[in-house]
Amino acid sequence: MAVAKKEEKVINVVDVFWDGWFNSFKTFQSFQKDVEEKSLQVFESQKELVQAASKQLTQLEEESKKLTTELKSNVQEVLKNALSVIGADNLLEITDKFEEAGQKVESLAFNPSKATIEVLSKSHAQLEKALKEAIAQQQKNRAEVLNAIGGYVDQLKETQNGVLKTFDLSNVLVAK
């Protein structure tokens, strides 16, 4: 009978330990990257909300101006028909005053909102820029640390393997 020979794999305990530790460190690094990406996604969503609010305010202002113009035309027509006795200069003066009042109302209604959205948009852009700069610096720092630790781990493995060989200790496991 032939006995089936099992394959033996030599496993270096030092390498396994340090490789496992370094892989855990890399996993932590990738977690930080995920957090950064989520932060940027939140800023993008906020930017879209501010842009949508600005767009709606602009549409509302345009509609208001359109309605004011239509109302002015209707008032002019009514006054023209009803007050044919009044001269043309007086009619224009009345409608001009009406238009001026409408513009003041629009200014009071829309200017504060526009200013608020503009300030919000600028603040958001500055915060986003600062966040992106901070993330870029973190990524650069992490890459430098990862490279340095990778080199350090390699040196530790070599040193520990050398020490173990010096004392002629077995630092391998045999997996069957």
mmCIF file of N, CA, C and O in Angstrom, residues 49-62 110:
data_model
loop_
_atom_site.group_PDB
_atom_site.id
_atom_site.type_symbol
_atom_site.label_atom_id
_atom_site.label_comp_id
_atom_site.label_asym_id
_atom_site.label_seq_id
_atom_site.Cartn_x
_atom_site.Cartn_y
_atom_site.Cartn_z
ATOM 1 N N LEU A 49 -28.465 71.229 -2.890
ATOM 2 C CA LEU A 49 -29.625 71.838 -2.219
ATOM 3 C C LEU A 49 -29.577 73.362 -2.308
ATOM 4 O O LEU A 49 -30.592 74.007 -2.578
ATOM 5 N N VAL A 50 -28.405 73.935 -2.093
ATOM 6 C CA VAL A 50 -28.261 75.398 -2.176
ATOM 7 C C VAL A 50 -28.530 75.865 -3.601
ATOM 8 O O VAL A 50 -29.223 76.862 -3.820
ATOM 9 N N GLN A 51 -28.002 75.137 -4.576
ATOM 10 C CA GLN A 51 -28.230 75.505 -5.973
ATOM 11 C C GLN A 51 -29.706 75.396 -6.339
ATOM 12 O O GLN A 51 -30.238 76.251 -7.057
ATOM 13 N N ALA A 52 -30.377 74.372 -5.848
ATOM 14 C CA ALA A 52 -31.809 74.210 -6.122
ATOM 15 C C ALA A 52 -32.609 75.354 -5.499
ATOM 16 O O ALA A 52 -33.526 75.893 -6.136
ATOM 17 N N ALA A 53 -32.266 75.728 -4.278
ATOM 18 C CA ALA A 53 -32.966 76.846 -3.622
ATOM 19 C C ALA A 53 -32.731 78.143 -4.385
ATOM 20 O O ALA A 53 -33.658 78.933 -4.593
ATOM 21 N N SER A 54 -31.516 78.348 -4.846
ATOM 22 C CA SER A 54 -31.197 79.549 -5.623
ATOM 23 C C SER A 54 -31.973 79.557 -6.938
ATOM 24 O O SER A 54 -32.517 80.597 -7.343
ATOM 25 N N LYS A 55 -32.049 78.418 -7.583
ATOM 26 C CA LYS A 55 -32.778 78.318 -8.848
ATOM 27 C C LYS A 55 -34.265 78.593 -8.634
ATOM 28 O O LYS A 55 -34.885 79.324 -9.411
ATOM 29 N N GLN A 56 -34.838 78.039 -7.575
ATOM 30 C CA GLN A 56 -36.253 78.267 -7.292
ATOM 31 C C GLN A 56 -36.530 79.730 -6.974
ATOM 32 O O GLN A 56 -37.537 80.280 -7.415
ATOM 33 N N LEU A 57 -35.631 80.361 -6.243
ATOM 34 C CA LEU A 57 -35.794 81.774 -5.924
ATOM 35 C C LEU A 57 -35.729 82.620 -7.197
ATOM 36 O O LEU A 57 -36.536 83.538 -7.383
ATOM 37 N N THR A 58 -34.812 82.291 -8.088
ATOM 38 C CA THR A 58 -34.696 83.017 -9.355
ATOM 39 C C THR A 58 -35.967 82.849 -10.186
ATOM 40 O O THR A 58 -36.473 83.819 -10.759
ATOM 41 N N GLN A 59 -36.491 81.628 -10.239
ATOM 42 C CA GLN A 59 -37.734 81.388 -10.984
ATOM 43 C C GLN A 59 -38.898 82.157 -10.367
ATOM 44 O O GLN A 59 -39.716 82.743 -11.087
ATOM 45 N N LEU A 60 -38.958 82.166 -9.060
ATOM 46 C CA LEU A 60 -40.016 82.894 -8.374
ATOM 47 C C LEU A 60 -39.916 84.390 -8.668
ATOM 48 O O LEU A 60 -40.929 85.051 -8.942
ATOM 49 N N GLU A 61 -38.703 84.916 -8.666
ATOM 50 C CA GLU A 61 -38.498 86.334 -8.956
ATOM 51 C C GLU A 61 -38.899 86.656 -10.394
ATOM 52 O O GLU A 61 -39.553 87.680 -10.653
ATOM 53 N N GLU A 62 -38.535 85.782 -11.328
ATOM 54 C CA GLU A 62 -38.906 86.004 -12.732
ATOM 55 C C GLU A 62 -40.423 85.978 -12.908
ATOM 56 O O GLU A 62 -40.983 86.805 -13.630
ATOM 57 N N PHE A 110 -37.223 89.761 -2.294
ATOM 58 C CA PHE A 110 -36.225 88.861 -2.867
ATOM 59 C C PHE A 110 -34.784 89.163 -2.471
ATOM 60 O O PHE A 110 -33.973 88.244 -2.366
#
